[in-house]
């Protein structure tokens, strides 16, 4: 999505040793990759956006063909909420690629309509990619997240466990969302308020309550049942988001536990959105 952090992600890829190409026309994708394989075989990151709208429907088929040719492909889709994108375009005074050239009196409405049209045009590409929601991420967080994804082994399912705060919005990149706000809240214990779910006193407090373990078992049981079918369906990434009110205690703890539990069988990443930690 325009305004979702493409330039920042490309910088992270460049730092990781990728040769980056911005806004490559889809018509050139297959020939460009063939040329790279012939001359260098280096790792390449190719960015595309809605400016190539007419040719974008070709891309899913092209990615399939690249895989058939033995090219390792990892599609990433950068997204953000409409509210966030409107704010970013307004702050930078940039014009959305799909915005009309006229000076409409209702510029806000025109911008929202352009963003929603873009969502429709990119829906198929989003469906076949790993989605990164940049809505509340700082630039450094987004760069770190992209780099962490690149560090995982290719061609097998990767589980991404993420904690978040409902008060800051539901992450749009989540495949599954679990609400743990009904669990006992360490925020109301004075000596635990400034700690996190990674700290031992908070962990000890949560372990004292049977419903915390019961919630963990329910989530783990659900994932145990469905991960194998997801892997057989050729899913590359599954993002499991766990939310509480502030994203500091009750959601952080189960993410840590789940990452440890499933890390023995699957490639796992963990991300604490409100703590800025990966």
Tab-separated table of C-alpha atoms in Angstrom:
chain	number	residue	atom	x	y	z
A	1	UNK	CA	0.000	0.000	0.000
A	2	UNK	CA	1.259	3.461	-0.851
A	3	UNK	CA	2.525	5.118	2.342
A	4	UNK	CA	2.995	1.860	4.263
A	5	UNK	CA	6.803	2.006	4.487
A	6	UNK	CA	8.187	0.603	1.234
A	7	UNK	CA	11.291	2.826	1.279
A	8	UNK	CA	12.067	1.819	4.860
A	9	UNK	CA	11.683	-1.882	4.041
A	10	UNK	CA	13.929	-1.525	1.001
A	11	UNK	CA	16.627	0.055	3.170
A	12	UNK	CA	16.436	-2.954	5.499
A	13	UNK	CA	16.762	-5.316	2.539
A	14	UNK	CA	19.688	-3.335	1.157
A	15	UNK	CA	21.392	-3.512	4.569
A	16	UNK	CA	20.893	-7.294	4.461
A	17	UNK	CA	22.764	-7.609	1.172
A	18	UNK	CA	19.910	-7.516	-1.329
A	19	UNK	CA	20.133	-5.704	-4.655
A	20	UNK	CA	16.995	-3.555	-4.548
A	21	UNK	CA	14.881	-2.403	-7.483
A	22	UNK	CA	12.022	-0.005	-6.861
A	23	UNK	CA	8.860	0.097	-8.972
A	24	UNK	CA	9.903	-2.484	-11.564
A	25	UNK	CA	7.138	-2.821	-14.193
A	26	UNK	CA	5.595	-6.315	-13.850
A	27	UNK	CA	6.118	-6.903	-17.587
A	28	UNK	CA	9.892	-6.947	-16.921
A	29	UNK	CA	9.879	-9.234	-13.871
A	30	UNK	CA	10.614	-12.588	-15.541
A	31	UNK	CA	13.264	-11.249	-17.895
A	32	UNK	CA	14.929	-9.248	-15.113
A	33	UNK	CA	15.179	-12.267	-12.805
A	34	UNK	CA	16.493	-14.408	-15.673
A	35	UNK	CA	19.181	-11.800	-16.347
A	36	UNK	CA	20.180	-11.675	-12.688
A	37	UNK	CA	20.440	-15.473	-12.479
A	38	UNK	CA	22.581	-15.553	-15.622
A	39	UNK	CA	25.072	-12.891	-14.598
A	40	UNK	CA	25.225	-12.854	-10.822
A	41	UNK	CA	22.652	-14.968	-9.051
A	42	UNK	CA	22.577	-12.444	-6.221
A	43	UNK	CA	19.671	-11.896	-3.862
A	44	UNK	CA	17.257	-9.384	-5.306
A	45	UNK	CA	14.411	-7.408	-3.706
A	46	UNK	CA	11.859	-6.035	-6.150
A	47	UNK	CA	9.292	-3.461	-5.042
A	48	UNK	CA	6.037	-2.950	-6.927
A	49	UNK	CA	3.081	-0.735	-6.171
A	50	UNK	CA	-0.195	0.467	-7.589
A	51	UNK	CA	1.533	2.699	-10.149
A	52	UNK	CA	1.734	-0.504	-12.229
A	53	UNK	CA	-1.962	-1.188	-11.671
A	54	UNK	CA	-2.800	-2.400	-15.174
A	55	UNK	CA	-0.084	-5.070	-15.128
A	56	UNK	CA	-0.324	-6.175	-11.480
A	57	UNK	CA	-2.775	-9.051	-12.219
A	58	UNK	CA	0.120	-10.746	-14.015
A	59	UNK	CA	2.255	-10.958	-10.876
A	60	UNK	CA	0.738	-14.015	-9.055
A	61	UNK	CA	1.211	-16.109	-12.199
A	62	UNK	CA	4.728	-14.783	-12.643
A	63	UNK	CA	5.655	-15.695	-9.065
A	64	UNK	CA	4.334	-19.210	-9.657
A	65	UNK	CA	6.431	-19.485	-12.817
A	66	UNK	CA	9.533	-18.271	-10.975
A	67	UNK	CA	9.070	-20.981	-8.353
A	68	UNK	CA	8.725	-23.575	-11.110
A	69	UNK	CA	12.052	-22.348	-12.472
A	70	UNK	CA	13.660	-22.992	-9.080
A	71	UNK	CA	13.745	-19.388	-7.858
A	72	UNK	CA	13.173	-18.950	-4.112
A	73	UNK	CA	10.425	-16.334	-3.799
A	74	UNK	CA	9.232	-14.594	-0.635
A	75	UNK	CA	6.346	-12.180	-1.246
A	76	UNK	CA	5.940	-9.475	1.417
A	77	UNK	CA	2.984	-7.090	1.453
A	78	UNK	CA	3.251	-3.850	3.425
A	79	UNK	CA	-0.076	-2.645	4.790
A	80	UNK	CA	-1.484	-0.084	7.231
A	81	UNK	CA	-4.908	1.056	8.334
A	82	UNK	CA	-6.712	3.600	6.184
A	83	UNK	CA	-6.632	6.107	9.049
A	84	UNK	CA	-2.849	5.749	9.281
A	85	UNK	CA	-2.351	6.132	5.536
A	86	UNK	CA	-4.557	9.237	5.411
A	87	UNK	CA	-2.525	10.789	8.241
A	88	UNK	CA	0.801	9.986	6.557
A	89	UNK	CA	-0.249	11.456	3.210
A	90	UNK	CA	-1.615	14.535	4.964
A	91	UNK	CA	1.568	15.053	6.978
A	92	UNK	CA	3.894	14.684	3.996
A	93	UNK	CA	1.552	16.542	1.593
A	94	UNK	CA	2.190	13.851	-1.000
A	95	UNK	CA	-0.463	12.981	-3.540
A	96	UNK	CA	-1.724	9.402	-3.608
A	97	UNK	CA	-0.871	7.676	-6.923
A	98	UNK	CA	-4.576	7.065	-7.603
A	99	UNK	CA	-5.757	10.537	-6.591
A	100	UNK	CA	-7.329	12.705	-9.275
A	101	UNK	CA	-5.309	15.710	-10.382
A	102	UNK	CA	-8.095	18.191	-9.601
A	103	UNK	CA	-8.244	20.263	-6.403
A	104	UNK	CA	-11.371	18.710	-4.916
A	105	UNK	CA	-12.946	20.578	-2.036
A	106	UNK	CA	-13.298	17.329	-0.098
A	107	UNK	CA	-9.701	16.177	-0.296
A	108	UNK	CA	-10.041	13.871	2.717
A	109	UNK	CA	-12.858	11.918	1.102
A	110	UNK	CA	-10.978	11.743	-2.194
A	111	UNK	CA	-7.896	10.372	-0.427
A	112	UNK	CA	-9.900	7.721	1.434
A	113	UNK	CA	-11.542	6.647	-1.832
A	114	UNK	CA	-8.125	6.374	-3.515
A	115	UNK	CA	-6.795	4.221	-0.666
A	116	UNK	CA	-9.813	1.911	-0.734
A	117	UNK	CA	-9.505	1.552	-4.517
A	118	UNK	CA	-5.864	0.643	-4.046
A	119	UNK	CA	-6.881	-2.062	-1.543
A	120	UNK	CA	-9.185	-3.579	-4.153
A	121	UNK	CA	-6.516	-3.531	-6.844
A	122	UNK	CA	-3.900	-5.147	-4.575
A	123	UNK	CA	-6.204	-7.656	-2.825
A	124	UNK	CA	-5.022	-10.679	-4.813
A	125	UNK	CA	-1.352	-9.886	-4.226
A	126	UNK	CA	-2.019	-9.416	-0.518
A	127	UNK	CA	-3.736	-12.794	-0.359
A	128	UNK	CA	-0.601	-14.545	-1.607
A	129	UNK	CA	1.962	-12.720	0.546
A	130	UNK	CA	3.089	-12.395	4.132
A	131	UNK	CA	1.515	-9.178	5.402
A	132	UNK	CA	3.358	-6.660	7.574
A	133	UNK	CA	1.190	-4.070	9.313
A	134	UNK	CA	3.233	-0.892	9.715
A	135	UNK	CA	0.404	1.176	11.241
A	136	UNK	CA	1.997	1.718	14.646
A	137	UNK	CA	5.582	0.705	13.908
A	138	UNK	CA	8.509	3.077	14.088
A	139	UNK	CA	10.937	2.964	11.174
A	140	UNK	CA	13.503	1.025	13.226
A	141	UNK	CA	10.854	-1.533	14.224
A	142	UNK	CA	9.798	-2.114	10.635
A	143	UNK	CA	13.406	-2.539	9.529
A	144	UNK	CA	14.074	-4.996	12.366
A	145	UNK	CA	10.936	-6.976	11.525
A	146	UNK	CA	11.860	-7.281	7.842
A	147	UNK	CA	15.370	-8.431	8.763
A	148	UNK	CA	14.005	-11.008	11.226
A	149	UNK	CA	11.785	-12.477	8.515
A	150	UNK	CA	14.775	-12.825	6.197
A	151	UNK	CA	16.697	-14.760	8.832
A	152	UNK	CA	14.190	-17.635	8.889
A	153	UNK	CA	14.733	-20.770	6.772
A	154	UNK	CA	12.997	-20.736	3.408
A	155	UNK	CA	10.366	-23.216	2.153
A	156	UNK	CA	8.831	-24.134	5.495
A	157	UNK	CA	6.073	-22.711	7.661
A	158	UNK	CA	7.148	-19.903	9.991
A	159	UNK	CA	5.027	-18.997	13.025
A	160	UNK	CA	4.981	-15.337	14.052
A	161	UNK	CA	3.694	-14.702	17.581
A	162	UNK	CA	2.848	-11.077	18.302
A	163	UNK	CA	1.601	-9.258	21.390
A	164	UNK	CA	-0.360	-6.028	20.996
A	165	UNK	CA	-2.585	-3.514	22.775
A	166	UNK	CA	-6.235	-3.326	21.778
A	167	UNK	CA	-6.202	0.360	22.686
A	168	UNK	CA	-3.769	0.973	19.810
A	169	UNK	CA	-5.693	-1.041	17.268
A	170	UNK	CA	-5.883	-4.621	16.032
A	171	UNK	CA	-2.938	-5.603	13.779
A	172	UNK	CA	-4.181	-5.999	10.217
A	173	UNK	CA	-1.472	-8.583	9.418
A	174	UNK	CA	-2.747	-11.195	11.908
A	175	UNK	CA	-4.119	-14.545	10.709
A	176	UNK	CA	-5.499	-15.367	14.178
A	177	UNK	CA	-6.293	-12.972	17.030
A	178	UNK	CA	-6.811	-14.037	20.640
A	179	UNK	CA	-8.157	-11.673	23.292
A	180	UNK	CA	-6.706	-12.206	26.802
A	181	UNK	CA	-8.173	-9.117	28.474
A	182	UNK	CA	-10.284	-11.315	30.760
A	183	UNK	CA	-7.164	-12.636	32.529
A	184	UNK	CA	-5.896	-11.167	35.830
A	185	UNK	CA	-4.131	-7.867	35.144
A	186	UNK	CA	-0.692	-7.196	36.714
A	187	UNK	CA	-1.210	-3.512	35.916
A	188	UNK	CA	-3.271	-3.206	39.108
A	189	UNK	CA	-0.434	-4.541	41.272
A	190	UNK	CA	1.734	-1.523	42.075
A	191	UNK	CA	5.090	-3.327	42.087
A	192	UNK	CA	4.322	-5.014	38.736
A	193	UNK	CA	2.872	-2.041	36.860
A	194	UNK	CA	6.128	-0.865	35.260
A	195	UNK	CA	7.368	-4.372	34.450
A	196	UNK	CA	6.464	-6.520	31.432
A	197	UNK	CA	5.420	-10.082	30.710
A	198	UNK	CA	9.098	-10.879	30.168
A	199	UNK	CA	9.971	-10.074	33.783
A	200	UNK	CA	10.039	-12.844	36.388
A	201	UNK	CA	7.751	-11.157	38.979
A	202	UNK	CA	5.010	-10.743	36.339
A	203	UNK	CA	5.537	-14.309	35.118
A	204	UNK	CA	5.222	-15.614	38.687
A	205	UNK	CA	2.045	-13.570	39.226
A	206	UNK	CA	0.384	-14.889	36.066
A	207	UNK	CA	1.391	-18.480	36.775
A	208	UNK	CA	-0.478	-18.301	40.085
A	209	UNK	CA	-3.798	-18.051	38.207
A	210	UNK	CA	-5.163	-21.229	36.662
A	211	UNK	CA	-7.106	-19.382	33.960
A	212	UNK	CA	-3.825	-18.114	32.478
A	213	UNK	CA	-2.617	-21.675	31.945
A	214	UNK	CA	-6.058	-22.688	30.689
A	215	UNK	CA	-5.962	-19.931	28.065
A	216	UNK	CA	-2.475	-21.050	27.012
A	217	UNK	CA	-3.642	-24.649	26.626
A	218	UNK	CA	-6.642	-23.620	24.527
A	219	UNK	CA	-4.537	-21.513	22.141
A	220	UNK	CA	-1.810	-24.160	21.920
A	221	UNK	CA	-4.409	-26.875	21.294
A	222	UNK	CA	-5.983	-24.864	18.484
A	223	UNK	CA	-2.615	-24.327	16.812
A	224	UNK	CA	-1.580	-27.962	17.299
A	225	UNK	CA	-4.712	-29.017	15.440
A	226	UNK	CA	-4.456	-26.615	12.488
A	227	UNK	CA	-0.769	-25.983	11.798
A	228	UNK	CA	-0.196	-29.191	9.867
A	229	UNK	CA	-3.137	-28.528	7.503
A	230	UNK	CA	-1.870	-24.966	7.019
A	231	UNK	CA	1.606	-26.240	6.179
A	232	UNK	CA	0.160	-28.758	3.709
A	233	UNK	CA	-1.663	-25.825	2.076
A	234	UNK	CA	1.756	-24.281	1.348
A	235	UNK	CA	1.441	-21.430	3.825
A	236	UNK	CA	4.809	-19.762	4.390
A	237	UNK	CA	3.868	-17.645	7.425
A	238	UNK	CA	1.127	-17.728	10.046
A	239	UNK	CA	0.824	-14.719	12.355
A	240	UNK	CA	-0.836	-15.302	15.731
A	241	UNK	CA	-1.633	-12.069	17.570
A	242	UNK	CA	-2.477	-11.988	21.271
A	243	UNK	CA	-3.907	-8.790	22.668
A	244	UNK	CA	-4.553	-7.253	26.051
A	245	UNK	CA	-5.387	-3.683	27.039
A	246	UNK	CA	-1.880	-2.198	27.067
A	247	UNK	CA	0.214	-4.859	25.339
A	248	UNK	CA	2.644	-4.988	28.250
A	249	UNK	CA	1.800	-7.896	30.552
A	250	UNK	CA	-0.971	-10.387	29.754
A	251	UNK	CA	-0.294	-10.587	26.007
A	252	UNK	CA	3.505	-10.566	26.255
A	253	UNK	CA	3.672	-13.558	28.610
A	254	UNK	CA	1.738	-16.049	26.424
A	255	UNK	CA	3.643	-14.933	23.315
A	256	UNK	CA	6.882	-15.815	25.092
A	257	UNK	CA	5.464	-19.164	26.218
A	258	UNK	CA	3.977	-20.072	22.840
A	259	UNK	CA	7.173	-19.185	20.986
A	260	UNK	CA	9.104	-21.466	23.336
A	261	UNK	CA	6.539	-24.273	23.062
A	262	UNK	CA	6.239	-24.277	19.279
A	263	UNK	CA	9.867	-23.387	18.629
A	264	UNK	CA	10.741	-27.043	19.190
A	265	UNK	CA	8.683	-28.092	16.131
A	266	UNK	CA	8.368	-25.026	13.908
A	267	UNK	CA	10.408	-22.008	12.903
A	268	UNK	CA	9.090	-19.249	15.184
A	269	UNK	CA	9.467	-15.508	15.514
A	270	UNK	CA	8.128	-13.378	18.339
A	271	UNK	CA	7.284	-9.716	18.275
A	272	UNK	CA	6.062	-7.398	21.017
A	273	UNK	CA	4.513	-4.481	19.161
A	274	UNK	CA	4.078	-2.086	22.069
A	275	UNK	CA	7.464	-2.890	23.620
A	276	UNK	CA	9.321	-2.403	20.349
A	277	UNK	CA	11.025	-5.763	20.862
A	278	UNK	CA	11.560	-8.757	18.563
